Amino acid sequence: LTGVVKAPLRGAERSGVEGFAKGIGKGLLGLLLKPMIGLSDAATDVMIGVKGSVDAGRQLRGVHRTLQLRPRRTMYGRDRTLRIYSLADAAASTLMLRTKLA
């Protein structure tokens, strides 16, 4: 808001009446543009935050997958009983869970 007053005064000091008129134009233009620039800066900051959250989630999923040494144990039947670990059964179960066939 101070630009509306200061810009015409600076213009008048430098170039008289013509500078005063230019200063009014610059002040009003700044009055309109500065809030719009502030909104675009805020939107940019929000999008940077969203991107950071998404990237962090992707990195965490990648770390989790690299830490898992073998597929999780399969539970059998309706009673969900456990048997001796079988890599083939565990891999098949994991594939079914990932493709939602289970």
XYZ file of N, CA and C in Angstrom:
306
model
N 0.810 -1.197 0.000
C 0.000 0.000 0.000
C 0.852 1.259 0.000
N 2.013 1.208 0.549
C 2.843 2.414 0.608
C 3.331 2.821 -0.773
N 3.404 1.853 -1.711
C 3.853 2.172 -3.063
C 2.914 3.133 -3.776
N 1.630 3.100 -3.418
C 0.651 3.990 -4.044
C 0.964 5.434 -3.680
N 1.512 5.663 -2.500
C 1.841 7.017 -2.059
C 3.289 7.371 -2.423
N 4.204 6.447 -2.196
C 5.624 6.747 -2.399
C 6.000 6.880 -3.869
N 5.434 6.061 -4.743
C 5.806 6.107 -6.165
C 5.472 7.453 -6.801
N 4.278 8.038 -6.584
C 4.017 9.364 -7.156
C 4.914 10.462 -6.573
N 5.216 10.358 -5.285
C 6.078 11.374 -4.677
C 7.493 11.304 -5.246
N 8.019 10.068 -5.413
C 9.342 9.926 -6.015
C 9.347 10.437 -7.456
N 8.283 10.112 -8.179
C 8.185 10.571 -9.569
C 8.109 12.085 -9.663
N 7.377 12.701 -8.732
C 7.247 14.162 -8.738
C 8.576 14.821 -8.410
N 9.347 14.245 -7.500
C 10.652 14.792 -7.151
C 11.610 14.738 -8.334
N 11.528 13.655 -9.116
C 12.455 13.472 -10.231
C 12.041 14.238 -11.483
N 10.733 14.165 -11.827
C 10.314 14.708 -13.124
C 9.108 15.626 -13.049
N 8.745 16.085 -11.877
C 7.631 17.026 -11.758
C 6.286 16.352 -11.972
N 5.394 17.072 -12.714
C 4.015 16.599 -12.915
C 4.003 15.303 -13.732
N 4.864 15.225 -14.746
C 4.922 14.014 -15.573
C 5.368 12.810 -14.728
N 6.331 12.999 -13.873
C 6.799 11.934 -12.990
C 5.734 11.540 -11.981
N 4.960 12.531 -11.534
C 3.872 12.258 -10.600
C 2.838 11.336 -11.259
N 2.487 11.626 -12.512
C 1.516 10.804 -13.244
C 2.067 9.374 -13.449
N 3.338 9.282 -13.824
C 3.950 7.956 -13.982
C 3.976 7.214 -12.648
N 4.244 7.922 -11.569
C 4.285 7.325 -10.240
C 2.928 6.770 -9.823
N 1.858 7.497 -10.170
C 0.513 6.991 -9.862
C 0.279 5.678 -10.609
N 0.658 5.657 -11.888
C 0.504 4.427 -12.677
C 1.299 3.270 -12.091
N 2.551 3.546 -11.720
C 3.386 2.492 -11.137
C 2.825 2.023 -9.795
N 2.346 2.946 -8.995
C 1.785 2.594 -7.687
C 0.544 1.732 -7.814
N -0.360 2.118 -8.743
C -1.575 1.322 -8.931
C -1.267 -0.048 -9.520
N -0.320 -0.097 -10.436
C 0.076 -1.372 -11.022
C 0.667 -2.284 -9.953
N 1.492 -1.741 -9.095
C 2.058 -2.517 -7.997
C 0.984 -2.981 -7.025
N -0.038 -2.123 -6.819
C -1.133 -2.472 -5.920
C -1.887 -3.696 -6.440
N -1.996 -3.823 -7.747
C -2.679 -4.967 -8.337
C -1.778 -6.192 -8.462
N -0.525 -5.989 -8.849
C 0.352 -7.122 -9.145
C 0.965 -7.788 -7.919
N 1.278 -7.032 -6.897
C 1.950 -7.619 -5.732
C 1.122 -8.705 -5.043
N -0.199 -8.529 -4.857
C -0.971 -9.635 -4.273
C -1.000 -10.874 -5.181
N -1.062 -10.660 -6.488
C -1.071 -11.786 -7.419
C 0.258 -12.532 -7.366
N 1.344 -11.814 -7.270
C 2.667 -12.442 -7.156
C 2.768 -13.228 -5.849
N 2.218 -12.655 -4.773
C 2.219 -13.349 -3.492
C 1.440 -14.656 -3.545
N 0.293 -14.651 -4.224
C -0.498 -15.878 -4.367
C 0.240 -16.923 -5.183
N 0.893 -16.498 -6.255
C 1.629 -17.467 -7.072
C 2.824 -18.033 -6.292
N 3.470 -17.212 -5.478
C 4.561 -17.715 -4.635
C 4.047 -18.738 -3.626
N 2.868 -18.458 -3.039
C 2.289 -19.393 -2.077
C 1.945 -20.712 -2.754
N 1.353 -20.644 -3.946
C 1.013 -21.872 -4.676
C 2.276 -22.662 -5.024
N 3.322 -21.959 -5.392
C 4.588 -22.626 -5.707
C 5.147 -23.337 -4.483
N 5.105 -22.683 -3.337
C 5.601 -23.298 -2.105
C 4.794 -24.538 -1.736
N 3.473 -24.474 -1.921
C 2.628 -25.638 -1.625
C 2.993 -26.795 -2.539
N 3.171 -26.525 -3.818
C 3.497 -27.586 -4.767
C 4.881 -28.188 -4.484
N 5.819 -27.377 -4.044
C 7.138 -27.896 -3.660
C 6.995 -28.836 -2.467
N 6.135 -28.465 -1.506
C 5.891 -29.332 -0.356
C 5.237 -30.645 -0.749
N 4.264 -30.584 -1.661
C 3.596 -31.802 -2.128
C 4.600 -32.703 -2.834
N 5.435 -32.115 -3.681
C 6.441 -32.896 -4.402
C 7.401 -33.570 -3.420
N 7.808 -32.828 -2.388
C 8.700 -33.399 -1.382
C 8.056 -34.556 -0.641
N 6.764 -34.441 -0.335
C 6.061 -35.528 0.350
C 5.964 -36.762 -0.528
N 5.648 -36.561 -1.797
C 5.525 -37.686 -2.718
C 6.878 -38.362 -2.914
N 7.919 -37.558 -3.096
C 9.260 -38.118 -3.282
C 9.719 -38.887 -2.050
N 9.406 -38.369 -0.864
C 9.799 -39.052 0.371
C 9.074 -40.381 0.489
N 7.803 -40.418 0.106
C 7.050 -41.674 0.142
C 7.623 -42.698 -0.810
N 8.031 -42.262 -1.983
C 8.633 -43.182 -2.944
C 9.951 -43.731 -2.410
N 10.744 -42.880 -1.785
C 12.027 -43.323 -1.259
C 11.832 -44.322 -0.130
N 10.832 -44.091 0.725
C 10.594 -45.012 1.826
C 10.164 -46.380 1.316
N 9.306 -46.400 0.293
C 8.880 -47.682 -0.253
C 10.066 -48.417 -0.858
N 10.964 -47.687 -1.510
C 12.140 -48.318 -2.101
C 13.061 -48.900 -1.047
N 13.217 -48.196 0.073
C 14.070 -48.676 1.160
C 13.454 -49.923 1.772
N 12.146 -49.912 1.958
C 11.468 -51.061 2.565
C 11.665 -52.314 1.715
N 11.566 -52.173 0.420
C 11.715 -53.328 -0.459
C 13.140 -53.871 -0.442
N 14.115 -53.000 -0.315
C 15.495 -53.488 -0.319
C 15.862 -54.142 0.999
N 15.178 -53.806 2.094
C 15.494 -54.398 3.386
C 14.879 -55.782 3.544
N 13.821 -56.082 2.781
C 13.182 -57.384 2.899
C 14.043 -58.432 2.198
N 14.520 -59.420 2.951
C 15.436 -60.414 2.416
C 14.728 -61.544 1.682
N 13.540 -61.890 2.128
C 12.803 -62.962 1.474
C 11.310 -62.640 1.560
N 10.497 -63.266 0.700
C 9.047 -63.024 0.772
C 8.484 -63.493 2.106
N 7.409 -62.855 2.526
C 6.843 -63.226 3.826
C 6.236 -64.626 3.808
N 6.179 -65.203 4.962
C 5.697 -66.577 5.137
C 4.241 -66.676 4.707
N 3.904 -67.792 4.088
C 2.540 -68.049 3.643
C 1.738 -68.666 4.775
N 0.479 -68.246 4.882
C -0.440 -68.857 5.845
C -1.436 -69.677 5.036
N -1.691 -70.894 5.472
C -2.451 -71.845 4.672
C -3.875 -72.024 5.185
N -4.798 -72.166 4.232
C -6.178 -72.526 4.547
C -6.955 -71.430 5.244
N -8.211 -71.791 5.559
C -9.094 -70.836 6.255
C -8.608 -70.534 7.661
N -7.974 -71.505 8.256
C -7.497 -71.337 9.630
C -6.197 -70.551 9.701
N -5.609 -70.265 8.529
C -4.361 -69.482 8.437
C -3.249 -70.164 9.242
N -3.079 -71.446 9.051
C -2.056 -72.197 9.772
C -0.682 -71.973 9.142
N 0.341 -72.169 9.932
C 1.726 -72.011 9.477
C 2.348 -73.377 9.233
N 3.194 -73.439 8.209
C 3.969 -74.647 7.921
C 5.439 -74.238 7.816
N 6.294 -75.203 7.576
C 7.712 -74.904 7.380
C 7.846 -73.955 6.188
N 8.762 -72.989 6.297
C 8.915 -71.968 5.254
C 9.280 -72.593 3.913
N 8.559 -72.171 2.892
C 8.827 -72.618 1.532
C 8.968 -71.376 0.663
N 10.126 -71.193 0.043
C 10.365 -70.030 -0.796
C 9.388 -69.984 -1.968
N 9.104 -71.114 -2.561
C 8.180 -71.155 -3.699
C 6.775 -70.719 -3.273
N 6.284 -71.241 -2.145
C 4.957 -70.852 -1.658
C 4.915 -69.374 -1.283
N 5.982 -68.904 -0.634
C 6.027 -67.501 -0.219
C 6.041 -66.580 -1.443
N 6.812 -66.943 -2.477
C 6.858 -66.127 -3.690
C 5.508 -66.113 -4.388
N 4.849 -67.275 -4.456
C 3.526 -67.348 -5.082
C 2.513 -66.525 -4.293
N 2.557 -66.607 -2.984
C 1.644 -65.847 -2.140
C 1.863 -64.345 -2.301
N 3.130 -63.929 -2.344
C 3.442 -62.511 -2.528
C 2.943 -62.014 -3.876
N 3.125 -62.811 -4.910
C 2.649 -62.441 -6.242
C 1.132 -62.315 -6.248
N 0.455 -63.226 -5.598
C -1.001 -63.163 -5.532
C -1.482 -61.925 -4.764
N -0.806 -61.591 -3.688
C -1.187 -60.415 -2.917
C -0.946 -59.130 -3.710
N 0.156 -59.057 -4.451
C 0.462 -57.859 -5.235
C -0.520 -57.671 -6.391
N -0.968 -58.764 -6.970
C -1.900 -58.675 -8.095
C -3.350 -58.798 -7.629
N -3.557 -58.883 -6.326
C -4.880 -58.955 -5.694
C -5.676 -60.159 -6.166
N -4.997 -61.299 -6.342
C -5.669 -62.540 -6.696
C -6.001 -63.369 -5.469
N -5.496 -62.957 -4.320
C -5.711 -63.754 -3.102
C -7.050 -63.416 -2.473
